[in-house]
Amino acid sequence: MNRERQLELLRLLEEDGRRTAEQIARLMAVPVAEVEETIATLEREKVIVNYPALINWELVDDHPYVTAMIDVKVTPKRDVGFDEVADRICRFPEVQAVYLMSGVSYDLSVVLEGKTMREVATFVSQKLATLDSVVSTATHFILKRYKHDGIQFEDRDEDRRMVVTP
Amino acid sequence: MSQNTAVRNRLSQTVASLKPSGIRRFFDLAASMEGVISLGVGEPDFVTPWRVREACISSLERGYTAYTSNAGMLELRKEIHKYLEERFAVSYHPEREMLITVGASEAIDIALRAIVDPGDEVLVVEPCYVSYEPVIRLAGGVPVFLRTNAEQQFKLTPEELEAHISPRTKAIIFCYPNNPTGSTMTAEEWKRLLPVIEKHDLLVISDEIYAELTYGRRHESIAALPGMKDRTILISGFSKAFAMTGWRLGYVCASPDLLTGMLKIHQYTMLCAPVMAQMAALEALRHGQEDMERMVESYRQRRNFVVQGFQEIGLACHEPEGAFYAFPSIRSTGLDAAQFAEGLLMEEKVAVVPGDVFGDCGKGHIRCSYATSLDQLQKALERIGRFVQKQ
């Protein structure tokens, strides 16, 4: 499959990871085997990393959780720079994402999830802030998600077209 | 005096003699029912991209609420000029050969009114958009229909064109990519028509509103062919490519003598297109390319999906190369198009449009718009399949 078609396949999967090879083949008008083979290749090459569901947990009753974004200032180490401490932070299961940042007064941005604010606070004070390279942390809690991974959670764009038009 | 006679006397004979739109009846029927899946919609299912809406809001905040020049904002005409050159290799001068209109519909109207004298014949390639015939009649012209068929992918042939030309023939009007068939023309197919067009000195009204919705290759405008620019009135707009149907913004490009005529009608009737829509269109052309490409890709995928679906159901369907309509044949069911559409609506709650609404050679076909979600298309195909099996 050429690059342009591969990109189309990736966009279809990104839009809906549940799509089967048969459905994708039909949409792209290519043989199913070609889709299966391309997906296998893209998975092997780690272009397709995972197939997660995007869930608006705020709508799920009795599933309280909080998300925090933590600005972390660290001291980079000779030869390994920021990578070593970033790798250590990544290994905590509570940590959802870690980014090395430019143009701000901190170095790493860490996204963290916990069941309660206390749980997050405990993690930050006992696990994150105590790492050797960490100089300081600043924790910001997310109050409400409006858009995530390109998806607007409360999209108000309804179909307002008439049933039949010219 | 009967009521009808009274109405006839109050209305002009031309208006009174116009047939009501064949789509209207289905609209009224479908609109009165709950839970209908609609494949009857002739407009994108996307909302106008946010950046375009935002540009309009911003222009209002800055106080752009006044008239523009009759021909429309020069800035917008320059942007359209650049866009047409880059996308379709067509070049009309933004100051002398271009006019911004209230939708492509107004452009069609003023083009016809500018060139047609009473009794002039205008050739119409069928199946066609429902407005062409009445607008020709309102301009005082006589429509003469050219037939196309599914076997030839609904493309116009030189033989069909030549056979219908008379001393009164003034112009030909068509829409490619086509509503309702989704058919398009290649440069080679256009070239085969040129000798006939030139021999009979025809004006050409080329409705290219679906130009961007051409799949797998670039849209070929007849105006781009050698010698054709001066005799072609190119009409397009923002409704389909940029999902801006409600903004009512189109444009017409033609040689200065024709454009001057159209401008006269436009300035005495519309004065100018709405400034807020023009501001939005400017943003669409400058920064809306990616949004448009995303929508076109989605239409192409859905085209693949529905065409295969119809074939599996057993309804023969040529592969449309443009627009967002499939035009399957329903002859195998033994029903005519109106019976099929009405039965499908009543029994399975799927709205489609009978093909003969778009002209006689649409008989035996239905128009299905695939500008709707994949889930809805899947359900609609299941229901159509069930309906076909019962026939």
GROMACS .gro file of N, CA and C in nm, chain B residues 245-341:
model
  291
  411THR      N    1  -2.366   2.571   0.277
  411THR     CA    2  -2.489   2.586   0.200
  411THR      C    3  -2.573   2.707   0.245
  412GLY      N    4  -2.585   2.724   0.377
  412GLY     CA    5  -2.672   2.829   0.428
  412GLY      C    6  -2.617   2.969   0.413
  413TRP      N    7  -2.490   2.980   0.374
  413TRP     CA    8  -2.430   3.113   0.362
  413TRP      C    9  -2.470   3.181   0.232
  414ARG      N   10  -2.517   3.102   0.138
  414ARG     CA   11  -2.559   3.150   0.007
  414ARG      C   12  -2.451   3.235  -0.060
  415LEU      N   13  -2.342   3.173  -0.092
  415LEU     CA   14  -2.236   3.248  -0.157
  415LEU      C   15  -2.180   3.170  -0.276
  416GLY      N   16  -2.189   3.232  -0.392
  416GLY     CA   17  -2.136   3.170  -0.512
  416GLY      C   18  -2.063   3.273  -0.596
  417TYR      N   19  -2.020   3.232  -0.713
  417TYR     CA   20  -1.957   3.328  -0.803
  417TYR      C   21  -1.972   3.283  -0.947
  418VAL      N   22  -1.959   3.381  -1.035
  418VAL     CA   23  -1.969   3.351  -1.177
  418VAL      C   24  -1.851   3.418  -1.247
  419CYS      N   25  -1.791   3.346  -1.340
  419CYS     CA   26  -1.678   3.398  -1.416
  419CYS      C   27  -1.714   3.393  -1.565
  420ALA      N   28  -1.688   3.502  -1.635
  420ALA     CA   29  -1.721   3.505  -1.778
  420ALA      C   30  -1.644   3.619  -1.843
  421SER      N   31  -1.642   3.620  -1.975
  421SER     CA   32  -1.571   3.727  -2.045
  421SER      C   33  -1.641   3.860  -2.014
  422PRO      N   34  -1.568   3.974  -2.024
  422PRO     CA   35  -1.622   4.102  -1.975
  422PRO      C   36  -1.757   4.140  -2.035
  423ASP      N   37  -1.781   4.112  -2.164
  423ASP     CA   38  -1.910   4.153  -2.221
  423ASP      C   39  -2.027   4.080  -2.155
  424LEU      N   40  -2.009   3.951  -2.131
  424LEU     CA   41  -2.115   3.874  -2.064
  424LEU      C   42  -2.128   3.915  -1.918
  425LEU      N   43  -2.013   3.935  -1.855
  425LEU     CA   44  -2.018   3.969  -1.713
  425LEU      C   45  -2.084   4.103  -1.689
  426THR      N   46  -2.060   4.198  -1.779
  426THR     CA   47  -2.124   4.329  -1.765
  426THR      C   48  -2.276   4.313  -1.765
  427GLY      N   49  -2.327   4.227  -1.850
  427GLY     CA   50  -2.472   4.201  -1.856
  427GLY      C   51  -2.522   4.140  -1.727
  428MET      N   52  -2.448   4.044  -1.678
  428MET     CA   53  -2.491   3.978  -1.553
  428MET      C   54  -2.485   4.075  -1.436
  429LEU      N   55  -2.384   4.160  -1.438
  429LEU     CA   56  -2.369   4.257  -1.329
  429LEU      C   57  -2.488   4.353  -1.323
  430LYS      N   58  -2.540   4.388  -1.442
  430LYS     CA   59  -2.657   4.477  -1.445
  430LYS      C   60  -2.774   4.412  -1.370
  431ILE      N   61  -2.801   4.286  -1.402
  431ILE     CA   62  -2.915   4.218  -1.337
  431ILE      C   63  -2.889   4.207  -1.188
  432HIS      N   64  -2.767   4.167  -1.155
  432HIS     CA   65  -2.730   4.146  -1.015
  432HIS      C   66  -2.746   4.277  -0.936
  433GLN      N   67  -2.699   4.388  -0.992
  433GLN     CA   68  -2.702   4.512  -0.913
  433GLN      C   69  -2.844   4.567  -0.897
  434TYR      N   70  -2.931   4.534  -0.994
  434TYR     CA   71  -3.069   4.584  -0.982
  434TYR      C   72  -3.157   4.490  -0.898
  435THR      N   73  -3.108   4.369  -0.872
  435THR     CA   74  -3.191   4.275  -0.795
  435THR      C   75  -3.129   4.245  -0.658
  436MET      N   76  -3.005   4.205  -0.655
  436MET     CA   77  -2.941   4.167  -0.529
  436MET      C   78  -2.857   4.279  -0.469
  437LEU      N   79  -2.810   4.365  -0.552
  437LEU     CA   80  -2.716   4.471  -0.515
  437LEU      C   81  -2.578   4.412  -0.487
  438CYS      N   82  -2.568   4.331  -0.384
  438CYS     CA   83  -2.441   4.260  -0.362
  438CYS      C   84  -2.469   4.140  -0.271
  439ALA      N   85  -2.374   4.049  -0.267
  439ALA     CA   86  -2.387   3.934  -0.176
  439ALA      C   87  -2.360   3.981  -0.033
  440PRO      N   88  -2.412   3.910   0.067
  440PRO     CA   89  -2.393   3.954   0.206
  440PRO      C   90  -2.244   3.961   0.243
  441VAL      N   91  -2.209   4.069   0.309
  441VAL     CA   92  -2.067   4.091   0.340
  441VAL      C   93  -2.016   3.985   0.437
  442MET      N   94  -2.099   3.941   0.533
  442MET     CA   95  -2.049   3.844   0.631
  442MET      C   96  -2.016   3.710   0.564
  443ALA      N   97  -2.096   3.674   0.466
  443ALA     CA   98  -2.066   3.549   0.394
  443ALA      C   99  -1.939   3.565   0.312
  444GLN      N  100  -1.918   3.684   0.259
  444GLN     CA  101  -1.795   3.708   0.181
  444GLN      C  102  -1.672   3.701   0.272
  445MET      N  103  -1.683   3.754   0.391
  445MET     CA  104  -1.571   3.748   0.485
  445MET      C  105  -1.540   3.602   0.521
  446ALA      N  106  -1.646   3.525   0.540
  446ALA     CA  107  -1.628   3.383   0.573
  446ALA      C  108  -1.561   3.309   0.457
  447ALA      N  109  -1.605   3.341   0.335
  447ALA     CA  110  -1.551   3.273   0.217
  447ALA      C  111  -1.401   3.303   0.200
  448LEU      N  112  -1.365   3.424   0.235
  448LEU     CA  113  -1.223   3.462   0.228
  448LEU      C  114  -1.139   3.370   0.317
  449GLU      N  115  -1.189   3.347   0.436
  449GLU     CA  116  -1.119   3.260   0.530
  449GLU      C  117  -1.116   3.116   0.476
  450ALA      N  118  -1.229   3.073   0.419
  450ALA     CA  119  -1.237   2.936   0.366
  450ALA      C  120  -1.130   2.914   0.258
  451LEU      N  121  -1.116   3.012   0.169
  451LEU     CA  122  -1.019   2.997   0.061
  451LEU      C  123  -0.875   3.005   0.113
  452ARG      N  124  -0.852   3.092   0.209
  452ARG     CA  125  -0.715   3.112   0.256
  452ARG      C  126  -0.668   3.000   0.349
  453HIS      N  127  -0.757   2.951   0.433
  453HIS     CA  128  -0.711   2.856   0.534
  453HIS      C  129  -0.797   2.731   0.546
  454GLY      N  130  -0.890   2.713   0.453
  454GLY     CA  131  -0.984   2.601   0.468
  454GLY      C  132  -0.951   2.477   0.388
  455GLN      N  133  -0.833   2.477   0.326
  455GLN     CA  134  -0.798   2.366   0.237
  455GLN      C  135  -0.799   2.230   0.310
  456GLU      N  136  -0.738   2.228   0.427
  456GLU     CA  137  -0.728   2.101   0.500
  456GLU      C  138  -0.866   2.052   0.543
  457ASP      N  139  -0.948   2.145   0.588
  457ASP     CA  140  -1.085   2.106   0.627
  457ASP      C  141  -1.156   2.044   0.508
  458MET      N  142  -1.140   2.108   0.392
  458MET     CA  143  -1.206   2.059   0.273
  458MET      C  144  -1.154   1.919   0.236
  459GLU      N  145  -1.024   1.902   0.240
  459GLU     CA  146  -0.968   1.772   0.202
  459GLU      C  147  -1.017   1.661   0.296
  460ARG      N  148  -1.030   1.694   0.422
  460ARG     CA  149  -1.079   1.596   0.519
  460ARG      C  150  -1.222   1.554   0.484
  461MET      N  151  -1.304   1.651   0.444
  461MET     CA  152  -1.443   1.620   0.409
  461MET      C  153  -1.448   1.537   0.280
  462VAL      N  154  -1.366   1.576   0.183
  462VAL     CA  155  -1.368   1.505   0.054
  462VAL      C  156  -1.326   1.360   0.072
  463GLU      N  157  -1.224   1.338   0.155
  463GLU     CA  158  -1.180   1.200   0.181
  463GLU      C  159  -1.294   1.119   0.241
  464SER      N  160  -1.365   1.181   0.331
  464SER     CA  161  -1.476   1.112   0.395
  464SER      C  162  -1.587   1.078   0.294
  465TYR      N  163  -1.617   1.172   0.203
  465TYR     CA  164  -1.719   1.144   0.100
  465TYR      C  165  -1.674   1.027   0.011
  466ARG      N  166  -1.546   1.029  -0.025
  466ARG     CA  167  -1.497   0.923  -0.114
  466ARG      C  168  -1.511   0.786  -0.048
  467GLN      N  169  -1.477   0.779   0.081
  467GLN     CA  170  -1.490   0.651   0.152
  467GLN      C  171  -1.636   0.607   0.157
  468ARG      N  172  -1.723   0.701   0.181
  468ARG     CA  173  -1.866   0.666   0.189
  468ARG      C  174  -1.918   0.627   0.051
  469ARG      N  175  -1.866   0.691  -0.054
  469ARG     CA  176  -1.904   0.652  -0.190
  469ARG      C  177  -1.871   0.504  -0.212
  470ASN      N  178  -1.747   0.465  -0.174
  470ASN     CA  179  -1.708   0.325  -0.190
  470ASN      C  180  -1.805   0.234  -0.114
  471PHE      N  181  -1.839   0.276   0.005
  471PHE     CA  182  -1.925   0.197   0.093
  471PHE      C  183  -2.064   0.176   0.034
  472VAL      N  184  -2.126   0.284  -0.014
  472VAL     CA  185  -2.264   0.270  -0.063
  472VAL      C  186  -2.271   0.200  -0.198
  473VAL      N  187  -2.174   0.226  -0.285
  473VAL     CA  188  -2.179   0.162  -0.417
  473VAL      C  189  -2.170   0.010  -0.402
  474GLN      N  190  -2.076  -0.034  -0.316
  474GLN     CA  191  -2.065  -0.178  -0.292
  474GLN      C  192  -2.194  -0.231  -0.228
  475GLY      N  193  -2.248  -0.151  -0.137
  475GLY     CA  194  -2.373  -0.190  -0.070
  475GLY      C  195  -2.486  -0.209  -0.170
  476PHE      N  196  -2.502  -0.116  -0.264
  476PHE     CA  197  -2.609  -0.129  -0.363
  476PHE      C  198  -2.586  -0.251  -0.452
  477GLN      N  199  -2.462  -0.273  -0.487
  477GLN     CA  200  -2.435  -0.388  -0.574
  477GLN      C  201  -2.469  -0.519  -0.501
  478GLU      N  202  -2.438  -0.524  -0.372
  478GLU     CA  203  -2.470  -0.645  -0.295
  478GLU      C  204  -2.621  -0.666  -0.282
  479ILE      N  205  -2.693  -0.556  -0.273
  479ILE     CA  206  -2.840  -0.564  -0.265
  479ILE      C  207  -2.899  -0.612  -0.398
  480GLY      N  208  -2.824  -0.589  -0.506
  480GLY     CA  209  -2.873  -0.629  -0.637
  480GLY      C  210  -2.924  -0.513  -0.719
  481LEU      N  211  -2.893  -0.389  -0.674
  481LEU     CA  212  -2.930  -0.271  -0.753
  481LEU      C  213  -2.806  -0.225  -0.829
  482ALA      N  214  -2.814  -0.230  -0.963
  482ALA     CA  215  -2.698  -0.190  -1.044
  482ALA      C  216  -2.667  -0.043  -1.018
  483CYS      N  217  -2.540  -0.014  -0.997
  483CYS     CA  218  -2.503   0.124  -0.963
  483CYS      C  219  -2.367   0.155  -1.022
  484HIS      N  220  -2.361   0.252  -1.115
  484HIS     CA  221  -2.230   0.290  -1.167
  484HIS      C  222  -2.154   0.364  -1.057
  485GLU      N  223  -2.022   0.363  -1.066
  485GLU     CA  224  -1.943   0.427  -0.961
  485GLU      C  225  -1.935   0.577  -0.986
  486PRO      N  226  -2.000   0.658  -0.901
  486PRO     CA  227  -1.990   0.803  -0.922
  486PRO      C  228  -1.849   0.851  -0.895
  487GLU      N  229  -1.801   0.939  -0.981
  487GLU     CA  230  -1.664   0.989  -0.965
  487GLU      C  231  -1.661   1.125  -0.898
  488GLY      N  232  -1.779   1.176  -0.864
  488GLY     CA  233  -1.781   1.306  -0.800
  488GLY      C  234  -1.913   1.332  -0.730
  489ALA      N  235  -1.926   1.451  -0.673
  489ALA     CA  236  -2.043   1.493  -0.592
  489ALA      C  237  -2.062   1.395  -0.475
  490PHE      N  238  -2.180   1.393  -0.415
  490PHE     CA  239  -2.201   1.295  -0.307
  490PHE      C  240  -2.334   1.222  -0.325
  491TYR      N  241  -2.358   1.181  -0.449
  491TYR     CA  242  -2.481   1.108  -0.479
  491TYR      C  243  -2.450   0.976  -0.549
  492ALA      N  244  -2.524   0.872  -0.509
  492ALA     CA  245  -2.525   0.748  -0.587
  492ALA      C  246  -2.659   0.746  -0.659
  493PHE      N  247  -2.661   0.685  -0.778
  493PHE     CA  248  -2.781   0.691  -0.862
  493PHE      C  249  -2.813   0.550  -0.911
  494PRO      N  250  -2.844   0.459  -0.818
  494PRO     CA  251  -2.865   0.319  -0.859
  494PRO      C  252  -2.992   0.301  -0.940
  495SER      N  253  -2.990   0.198  -1.023
  495SER     CA  254  -3.109   0.161  -1.100
  495SER      C  255  -3.199   0.074  -1.013
  496ILE      N  256  -3.328   0.100  -1.018
  496ILE     CA  257  -3.422   0.017  -0.941
  496ILE      C  258  -3.513  -0.061  -1.034
  497ARG      N  259  -3.473  -0.071  -1.162
  497ARG     CA  260  -3.558  -0.139  -1.262
  497ARG      C  261  -3.581  -0.285  -1.226
  498SER      N  262  -3.478  -0.347  -1.163
  498SER     CA  263  -3.490  -0.491  -1.132
  498SER      C  264  -3.605  -0.519  -1.035
  499THR      N  265  -3.654  -0.417  -0.965
  499THR     CA  266  -3.762  -0.439  -0.869
  499THR      C  267  -3.900  -0.438  -0.936
  500GLY      N  268  -3.905  -0.389  -1.059
  500GLY     CA  269  -4.033  -0.379  -1.129
  500GLY      C  270  -4.112  -0.255  -1.091
  501LEU      N  271  -4.062  -0.175  -0.999
  501LEU     CA  272  -4.131  -0.053  -0.958
  501LEU      C  273  -4.076   0.065  -1.035
  502ASP      N  274  -4.159   0.169  -1.051
  502ASP     CA  275  -4.100   0.291  -1.106
  502ASP      C  276  -4.040   0.371  -0.990
  503ALA      N  277  -3.967   0.476  -1.024
  503ALA     CA  278  -3.887   0.546  -0.922
  503ALA      C  279  -3.974   0.604  -0.812
  504ALA      N  280  -4.089   0.661  -0.849
  504ALA     CA  281  -4.176   0.721  -0.748
  504ALA      C  282  -4.237   0.614  -0.657
  505GLN      N  283  -4.278   0.502  -0.717
  505GLN     CA  284  -4.333   0.392  -0.635
  505GLN      C  285  -4.226   0.340  -0.539
  506PHE      N  286  -4.106   0.325  -0.591
  506PHE     CA  287  -3.996   0.273  -0.508
  506PHE      C  288  -3.971   0.368  -0.391
  507ALA      N  289  -3.956   0.499  -0.423
  507ALA     CA  290  -3.921   0.596  -0.319
  507ALA      C  291  -4.033   0.605  -0.215
   0.00000   0.00000   0.00000
